[in-house]
Short mmCIF file of N, CA and C in Angstrom, two decimals:
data_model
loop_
_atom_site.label_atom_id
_atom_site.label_comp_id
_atom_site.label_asym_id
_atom_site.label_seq_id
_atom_site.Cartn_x
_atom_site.Cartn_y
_atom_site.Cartn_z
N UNK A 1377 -69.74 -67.72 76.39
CA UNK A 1377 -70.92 -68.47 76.68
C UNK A 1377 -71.69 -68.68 75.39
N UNK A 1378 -72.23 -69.83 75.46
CA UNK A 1378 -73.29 -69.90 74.23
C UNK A 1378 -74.45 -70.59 74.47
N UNK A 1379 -75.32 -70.18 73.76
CA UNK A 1379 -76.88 -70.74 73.83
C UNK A 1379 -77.67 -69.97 74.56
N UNK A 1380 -78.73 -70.04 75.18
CA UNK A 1380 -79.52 -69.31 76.07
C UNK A 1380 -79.81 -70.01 76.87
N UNK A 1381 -80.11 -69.16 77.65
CA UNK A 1381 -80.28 -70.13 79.23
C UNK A 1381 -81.71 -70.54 79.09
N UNK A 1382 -82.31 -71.92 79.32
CA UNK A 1382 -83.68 -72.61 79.48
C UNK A 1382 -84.76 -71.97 80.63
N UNK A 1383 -85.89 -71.91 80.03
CA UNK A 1383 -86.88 -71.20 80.42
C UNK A 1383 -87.65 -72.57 81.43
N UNK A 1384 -86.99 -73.51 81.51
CA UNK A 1384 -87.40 -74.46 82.80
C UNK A 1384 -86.58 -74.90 83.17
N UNK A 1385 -86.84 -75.46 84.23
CA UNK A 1385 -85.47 -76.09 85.07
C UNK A 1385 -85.53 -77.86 84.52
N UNK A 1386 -84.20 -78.74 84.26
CA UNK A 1386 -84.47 -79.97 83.82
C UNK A 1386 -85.17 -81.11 84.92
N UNK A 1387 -84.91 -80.51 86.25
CA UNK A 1387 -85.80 -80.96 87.51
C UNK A 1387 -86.46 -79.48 88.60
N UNK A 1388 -87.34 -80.20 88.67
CA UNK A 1388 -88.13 -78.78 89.60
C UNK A 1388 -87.86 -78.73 90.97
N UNK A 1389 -87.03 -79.17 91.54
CA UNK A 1389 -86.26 -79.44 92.80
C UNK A 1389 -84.72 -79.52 93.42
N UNK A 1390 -84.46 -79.36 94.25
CA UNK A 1390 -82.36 -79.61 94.24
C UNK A 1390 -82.61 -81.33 94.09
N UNK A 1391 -82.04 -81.56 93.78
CA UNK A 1391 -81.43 -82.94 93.85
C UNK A 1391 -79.50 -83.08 93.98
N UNK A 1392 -79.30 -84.39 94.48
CA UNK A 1392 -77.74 -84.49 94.60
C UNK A 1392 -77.43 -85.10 93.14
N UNK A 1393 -76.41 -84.61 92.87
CA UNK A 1393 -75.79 -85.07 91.60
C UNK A 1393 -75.09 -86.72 91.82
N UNK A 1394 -75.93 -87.53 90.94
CA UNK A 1394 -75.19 -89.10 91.20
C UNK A 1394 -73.99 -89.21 90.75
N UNK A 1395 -73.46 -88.56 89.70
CA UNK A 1395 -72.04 -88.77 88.92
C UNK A 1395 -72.25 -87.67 87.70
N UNK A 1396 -70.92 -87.61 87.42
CA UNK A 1396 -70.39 -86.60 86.66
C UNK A 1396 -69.05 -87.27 85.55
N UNK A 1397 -69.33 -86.75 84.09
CA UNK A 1397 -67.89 -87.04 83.40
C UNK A 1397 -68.67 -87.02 81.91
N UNK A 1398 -67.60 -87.56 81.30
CA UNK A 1398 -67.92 -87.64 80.21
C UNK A 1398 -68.89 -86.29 79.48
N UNK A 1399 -68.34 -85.11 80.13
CA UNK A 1399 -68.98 -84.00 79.57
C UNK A 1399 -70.67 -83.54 80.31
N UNK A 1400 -70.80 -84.19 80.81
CA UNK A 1400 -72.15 -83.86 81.94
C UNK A 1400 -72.53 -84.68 83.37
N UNK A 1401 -73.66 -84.91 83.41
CA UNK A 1401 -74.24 -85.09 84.77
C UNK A 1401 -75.62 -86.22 85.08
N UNK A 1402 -75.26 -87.01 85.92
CA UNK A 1402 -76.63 -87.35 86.53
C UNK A 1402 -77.20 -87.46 87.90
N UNK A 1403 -78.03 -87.23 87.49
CA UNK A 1403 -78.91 -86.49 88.21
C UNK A 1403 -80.48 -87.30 88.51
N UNK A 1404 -81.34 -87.52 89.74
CA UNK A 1404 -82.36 -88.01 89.97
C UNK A 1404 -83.07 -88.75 88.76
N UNK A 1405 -82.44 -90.06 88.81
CA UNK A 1405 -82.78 -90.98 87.15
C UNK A 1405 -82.37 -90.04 85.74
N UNK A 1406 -81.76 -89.17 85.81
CA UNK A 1406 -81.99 -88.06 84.28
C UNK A 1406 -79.77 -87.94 83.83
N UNK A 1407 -79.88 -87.93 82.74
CA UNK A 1407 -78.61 -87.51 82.25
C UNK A 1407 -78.57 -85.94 81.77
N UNK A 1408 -77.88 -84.95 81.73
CA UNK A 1408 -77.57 -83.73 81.33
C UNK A 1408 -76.31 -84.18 80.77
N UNK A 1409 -75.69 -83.30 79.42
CA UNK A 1409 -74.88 -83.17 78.97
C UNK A 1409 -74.54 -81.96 78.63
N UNK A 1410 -73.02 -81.38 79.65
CA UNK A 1410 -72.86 -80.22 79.51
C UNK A 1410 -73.00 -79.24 81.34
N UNK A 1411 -73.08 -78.15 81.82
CA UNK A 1411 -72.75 -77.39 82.72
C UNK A 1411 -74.12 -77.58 83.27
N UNK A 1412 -73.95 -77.37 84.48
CA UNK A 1412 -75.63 -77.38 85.36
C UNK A 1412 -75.40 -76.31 86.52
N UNK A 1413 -76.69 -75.84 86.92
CA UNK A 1413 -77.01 -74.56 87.99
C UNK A 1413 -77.76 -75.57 89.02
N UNK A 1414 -77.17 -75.68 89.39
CA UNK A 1414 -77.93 -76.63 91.15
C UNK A 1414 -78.92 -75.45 91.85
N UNK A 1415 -79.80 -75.40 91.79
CA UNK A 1415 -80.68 -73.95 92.41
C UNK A 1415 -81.79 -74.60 93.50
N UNK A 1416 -82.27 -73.87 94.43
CA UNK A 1416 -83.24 -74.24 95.35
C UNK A 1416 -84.80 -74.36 94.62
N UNK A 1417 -84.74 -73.86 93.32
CA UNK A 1417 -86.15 -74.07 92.22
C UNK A 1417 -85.77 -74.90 91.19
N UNK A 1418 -84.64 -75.35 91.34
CA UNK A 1418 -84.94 -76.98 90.33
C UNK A 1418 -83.53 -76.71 89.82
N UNK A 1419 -82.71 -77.86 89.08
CA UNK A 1419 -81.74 -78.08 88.44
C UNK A 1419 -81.60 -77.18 86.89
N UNK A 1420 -80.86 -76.33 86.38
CA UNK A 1420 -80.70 -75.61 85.48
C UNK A 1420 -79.72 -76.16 84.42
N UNK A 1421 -79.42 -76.18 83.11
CA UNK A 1421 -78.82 -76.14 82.38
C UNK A 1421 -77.68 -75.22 82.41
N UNK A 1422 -76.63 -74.93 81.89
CA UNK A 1422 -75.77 -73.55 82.36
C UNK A 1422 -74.91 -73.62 81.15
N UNK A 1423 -75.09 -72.83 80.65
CA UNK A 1423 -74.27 -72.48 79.24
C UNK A 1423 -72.76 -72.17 79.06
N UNK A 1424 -72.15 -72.13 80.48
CA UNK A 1424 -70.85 -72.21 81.08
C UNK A 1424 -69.95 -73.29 80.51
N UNK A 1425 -68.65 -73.12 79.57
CA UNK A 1425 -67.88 -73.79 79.34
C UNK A 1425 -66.38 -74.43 80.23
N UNK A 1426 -66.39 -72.99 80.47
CA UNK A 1426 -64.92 -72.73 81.24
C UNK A 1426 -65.10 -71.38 82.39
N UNK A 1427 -64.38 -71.69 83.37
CA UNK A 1427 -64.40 -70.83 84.30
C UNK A 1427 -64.22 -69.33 84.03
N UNK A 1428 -63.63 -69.04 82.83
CA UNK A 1428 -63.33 -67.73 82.38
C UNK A 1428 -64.91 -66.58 82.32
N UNK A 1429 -65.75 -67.85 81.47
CA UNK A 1429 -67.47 -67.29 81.56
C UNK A 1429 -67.31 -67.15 83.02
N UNK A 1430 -67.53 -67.22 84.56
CA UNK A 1430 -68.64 -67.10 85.13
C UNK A 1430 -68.38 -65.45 85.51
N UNK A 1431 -69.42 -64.83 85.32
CA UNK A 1431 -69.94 -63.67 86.37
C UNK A 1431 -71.36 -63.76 86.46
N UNK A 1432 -71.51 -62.10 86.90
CA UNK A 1432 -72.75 -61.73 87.76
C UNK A 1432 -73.72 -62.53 86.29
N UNK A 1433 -73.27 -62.12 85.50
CA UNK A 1433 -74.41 -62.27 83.96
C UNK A 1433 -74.72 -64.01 83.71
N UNK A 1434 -73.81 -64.53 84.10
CA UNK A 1434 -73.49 -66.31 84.32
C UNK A 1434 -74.34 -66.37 85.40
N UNK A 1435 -74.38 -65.73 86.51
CA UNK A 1435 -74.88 -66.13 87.63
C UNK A 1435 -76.30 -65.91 87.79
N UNK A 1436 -77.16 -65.23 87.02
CA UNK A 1436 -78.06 -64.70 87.16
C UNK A 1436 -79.03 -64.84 88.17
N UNK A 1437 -79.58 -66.54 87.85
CA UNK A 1437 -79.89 -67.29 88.25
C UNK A 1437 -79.98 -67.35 90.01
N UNK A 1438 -78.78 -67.36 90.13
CA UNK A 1438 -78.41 -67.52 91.62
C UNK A 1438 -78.79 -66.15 92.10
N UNK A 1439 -78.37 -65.00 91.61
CA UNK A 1439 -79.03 -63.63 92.16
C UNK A 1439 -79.80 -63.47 92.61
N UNK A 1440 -81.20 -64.23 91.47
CA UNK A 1440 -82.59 -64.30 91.55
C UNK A 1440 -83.08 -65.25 92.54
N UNK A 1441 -82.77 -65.97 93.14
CA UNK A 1441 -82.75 -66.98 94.39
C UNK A 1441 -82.16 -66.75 95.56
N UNK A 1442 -81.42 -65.58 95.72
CA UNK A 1442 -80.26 -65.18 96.45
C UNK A 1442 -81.24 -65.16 97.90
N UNK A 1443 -82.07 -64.58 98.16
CA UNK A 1443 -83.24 -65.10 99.48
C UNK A 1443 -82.93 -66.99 99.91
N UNK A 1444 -82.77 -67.43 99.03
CA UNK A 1444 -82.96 -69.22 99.56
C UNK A 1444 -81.58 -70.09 99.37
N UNK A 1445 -80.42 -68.87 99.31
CA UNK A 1445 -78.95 -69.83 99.03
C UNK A 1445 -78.20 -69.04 100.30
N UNK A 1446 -77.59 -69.78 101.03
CA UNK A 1446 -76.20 -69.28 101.90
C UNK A 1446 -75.12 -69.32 101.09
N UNK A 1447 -75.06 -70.39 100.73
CA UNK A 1447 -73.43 -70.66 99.93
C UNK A 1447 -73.79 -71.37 98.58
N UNK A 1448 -73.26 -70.87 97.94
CA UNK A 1448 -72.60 -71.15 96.26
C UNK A 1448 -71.31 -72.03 95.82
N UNK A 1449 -71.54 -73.12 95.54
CA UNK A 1449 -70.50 -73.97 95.34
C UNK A 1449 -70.11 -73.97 94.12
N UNK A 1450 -69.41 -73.68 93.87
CA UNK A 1450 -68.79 -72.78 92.24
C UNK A 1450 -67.44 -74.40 91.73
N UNK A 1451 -68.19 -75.15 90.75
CA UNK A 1451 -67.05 -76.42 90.07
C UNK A 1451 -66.48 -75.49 89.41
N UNK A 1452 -65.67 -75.12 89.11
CA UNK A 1452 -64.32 -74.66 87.95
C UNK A 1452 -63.91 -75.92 87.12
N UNK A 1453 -64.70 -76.83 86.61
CA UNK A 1453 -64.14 -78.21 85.98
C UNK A 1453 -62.91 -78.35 86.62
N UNK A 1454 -61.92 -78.86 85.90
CA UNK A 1454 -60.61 -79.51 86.18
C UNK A 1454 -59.41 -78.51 86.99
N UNK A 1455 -59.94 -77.31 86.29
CA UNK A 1455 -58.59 -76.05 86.66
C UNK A 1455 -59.03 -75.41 88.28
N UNK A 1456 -58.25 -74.82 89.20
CA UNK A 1456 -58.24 -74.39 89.60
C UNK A 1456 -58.66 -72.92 89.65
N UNK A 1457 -59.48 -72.01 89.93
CA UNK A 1457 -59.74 -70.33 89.50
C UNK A 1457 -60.16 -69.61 91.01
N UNK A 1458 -59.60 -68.64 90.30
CA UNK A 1458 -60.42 -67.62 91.46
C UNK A 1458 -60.99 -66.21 90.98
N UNK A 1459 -62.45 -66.44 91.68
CA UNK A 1459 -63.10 -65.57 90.58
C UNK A 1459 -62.50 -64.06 91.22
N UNK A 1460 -62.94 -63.18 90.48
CA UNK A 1460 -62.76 -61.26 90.56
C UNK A 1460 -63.58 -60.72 91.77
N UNK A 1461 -62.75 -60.35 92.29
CA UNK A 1461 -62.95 -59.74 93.73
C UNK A 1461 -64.29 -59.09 93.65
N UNK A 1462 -64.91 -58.40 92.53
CA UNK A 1462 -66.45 -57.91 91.86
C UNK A 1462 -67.26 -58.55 92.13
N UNK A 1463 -66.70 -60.16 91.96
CA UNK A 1463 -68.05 -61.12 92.04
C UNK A 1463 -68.38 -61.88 93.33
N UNK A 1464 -67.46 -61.91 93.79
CA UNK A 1464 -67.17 -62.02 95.39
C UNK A 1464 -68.19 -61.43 96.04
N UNK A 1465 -67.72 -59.56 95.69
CA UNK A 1465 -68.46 -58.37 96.22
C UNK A 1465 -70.06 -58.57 96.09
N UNK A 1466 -69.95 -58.94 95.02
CA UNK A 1466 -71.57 -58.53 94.21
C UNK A 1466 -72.36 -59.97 95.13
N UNK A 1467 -71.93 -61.28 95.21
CA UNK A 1467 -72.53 -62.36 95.94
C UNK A 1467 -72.40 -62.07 97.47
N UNK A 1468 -71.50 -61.35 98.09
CA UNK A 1468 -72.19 -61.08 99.73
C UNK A 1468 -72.96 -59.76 99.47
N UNK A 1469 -72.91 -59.05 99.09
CA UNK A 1469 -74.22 -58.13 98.89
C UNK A 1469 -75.08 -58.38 98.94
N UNK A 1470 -75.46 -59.51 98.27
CA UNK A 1470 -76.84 -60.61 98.78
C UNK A 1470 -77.15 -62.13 99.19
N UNK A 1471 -76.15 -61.66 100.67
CA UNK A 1471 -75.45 -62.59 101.64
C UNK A 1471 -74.66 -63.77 100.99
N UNK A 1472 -74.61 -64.13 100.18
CA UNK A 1472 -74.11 -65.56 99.67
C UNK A 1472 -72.78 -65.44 99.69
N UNK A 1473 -71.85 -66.91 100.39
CA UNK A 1473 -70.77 -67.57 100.19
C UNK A 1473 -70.21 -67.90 99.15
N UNK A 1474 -69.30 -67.77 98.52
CA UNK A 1474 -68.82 -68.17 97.23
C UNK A 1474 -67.98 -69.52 97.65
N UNK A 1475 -68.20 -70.63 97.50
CA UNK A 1475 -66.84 -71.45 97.62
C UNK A 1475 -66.31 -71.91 96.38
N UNK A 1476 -65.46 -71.74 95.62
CA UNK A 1476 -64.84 -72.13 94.19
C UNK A 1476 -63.73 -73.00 94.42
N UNK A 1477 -64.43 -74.21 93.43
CA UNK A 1477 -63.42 -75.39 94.12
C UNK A 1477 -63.25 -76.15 92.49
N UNK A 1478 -62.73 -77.27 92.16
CA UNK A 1478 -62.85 -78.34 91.10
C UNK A 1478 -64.30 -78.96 91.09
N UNK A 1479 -64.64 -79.49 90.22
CA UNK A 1479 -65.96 -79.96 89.90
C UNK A 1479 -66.31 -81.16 90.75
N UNK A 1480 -65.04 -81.89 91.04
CA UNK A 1480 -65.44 -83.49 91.24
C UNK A 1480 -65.20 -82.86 92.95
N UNK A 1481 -64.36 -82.14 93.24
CA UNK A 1481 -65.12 -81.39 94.55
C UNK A 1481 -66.60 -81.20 94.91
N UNK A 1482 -66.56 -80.24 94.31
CA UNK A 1482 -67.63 -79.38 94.36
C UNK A 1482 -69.11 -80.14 94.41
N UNK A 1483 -69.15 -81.03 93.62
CA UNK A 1483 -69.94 -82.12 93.79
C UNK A 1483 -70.13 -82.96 95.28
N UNK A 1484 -69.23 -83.32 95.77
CA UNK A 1484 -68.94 -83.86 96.89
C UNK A 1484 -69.63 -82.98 98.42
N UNK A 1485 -69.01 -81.55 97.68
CA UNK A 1485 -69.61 -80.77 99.26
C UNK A 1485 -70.89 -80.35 98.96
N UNK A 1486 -71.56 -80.11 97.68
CA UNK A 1486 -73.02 -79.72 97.78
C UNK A 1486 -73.92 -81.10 97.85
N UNK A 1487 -73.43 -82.54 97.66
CA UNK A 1487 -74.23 -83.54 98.17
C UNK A 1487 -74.24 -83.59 99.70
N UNK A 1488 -73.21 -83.43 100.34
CA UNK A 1488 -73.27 -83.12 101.85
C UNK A 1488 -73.83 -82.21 102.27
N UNK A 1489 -73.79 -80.80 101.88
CA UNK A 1489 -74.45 -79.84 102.03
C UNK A 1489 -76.19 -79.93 102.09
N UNK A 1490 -76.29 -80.32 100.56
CA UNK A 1490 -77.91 -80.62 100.50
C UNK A 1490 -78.49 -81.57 101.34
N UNK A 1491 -77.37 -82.87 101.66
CA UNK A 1491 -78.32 -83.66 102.54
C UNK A 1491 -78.57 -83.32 104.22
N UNK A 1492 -77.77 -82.51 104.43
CA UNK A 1492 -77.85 -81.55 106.08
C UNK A 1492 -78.77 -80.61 105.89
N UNK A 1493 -79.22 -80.77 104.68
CA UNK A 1493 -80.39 -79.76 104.55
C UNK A 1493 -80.04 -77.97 104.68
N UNK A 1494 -78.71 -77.86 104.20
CA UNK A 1494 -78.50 -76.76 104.17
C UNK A 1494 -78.64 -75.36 102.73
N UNK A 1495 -78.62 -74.50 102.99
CA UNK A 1495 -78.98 -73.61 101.99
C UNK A 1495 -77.88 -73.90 100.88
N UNK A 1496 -77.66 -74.14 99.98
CA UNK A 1496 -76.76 -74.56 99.21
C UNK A 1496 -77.29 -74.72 97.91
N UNK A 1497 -76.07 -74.14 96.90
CA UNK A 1497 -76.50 -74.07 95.76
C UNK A 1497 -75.25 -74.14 94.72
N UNK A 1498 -75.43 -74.80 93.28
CA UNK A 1498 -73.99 -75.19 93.35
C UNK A 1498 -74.21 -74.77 91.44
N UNK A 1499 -72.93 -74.43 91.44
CA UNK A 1499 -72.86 -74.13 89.85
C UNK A 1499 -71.86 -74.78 89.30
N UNK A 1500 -71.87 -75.90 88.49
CA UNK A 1500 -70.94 -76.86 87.97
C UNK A 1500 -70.46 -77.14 86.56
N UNK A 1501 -69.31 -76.80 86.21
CA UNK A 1501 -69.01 -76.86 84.91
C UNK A 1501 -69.00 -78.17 84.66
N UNK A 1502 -69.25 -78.38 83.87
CA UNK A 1502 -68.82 -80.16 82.86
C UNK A 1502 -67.54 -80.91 82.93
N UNK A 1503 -66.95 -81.65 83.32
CA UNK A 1503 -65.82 -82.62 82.81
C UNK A 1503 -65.66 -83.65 82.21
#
């Protein structure tokens, strides 16, 4: 991982992701370039390159919200992964769903998700 994680969120709300590529994201009129934390307190930056980064220390974020998320929609960009049975453990400990899917997935089910108005929260690597 590199950089530090941003001390604001780039939107103060969930929003659905409009499109994705070219190395980032848009998002409610705004471009990001690079990994994003979909959170129930606003859209995050995510210092996440490759699926190899994510754990509990990647996830932080989501921990700290873990009261206002059911499920976690985990993009793995392009590759397929499955995270360590630890992190699995450590996210129903404080109830949350892990679903780990491809990005251009993953995108797809947390815009459905968010618009049913469901607890949902999505962590998306870049493609």
């Amino acid at each position: 991982m590199s950089g530090a994680a941003p001390a604001v969120p780039h939107f103060p709300r969930p929003a659905p992701i409009d499109a994705y590529g070219q190395g980032g994201f848009r998002f409610a009129d705004m471009s990001h370039r690079g990994s994003l934390l979909c959170l129930p307190d606003g859209i995050w930056a995510w210092p996440v390159t490759q699926a190899g980064e994510i754990d509990e220390s990647s996830l932080a974020r989501v921990f700290e919200n873990a009261q206002a998320i059911d499920t976690l929609i985990l993009g793995t960009g392009r590759d397929i992964w499955r995270p360590e049975p630890a992190l699995r453990e450590a996210l129903r400990a404080v109830q949350i769903v892990l679903d780990p899917m491809q990005t251009g997935s993953a995108i797809t089910t947390y815009n459905i998700m968010l618009g049913e108005g469901r607890r949902v929260a999505a962590a998306l690597i870049a493609v």
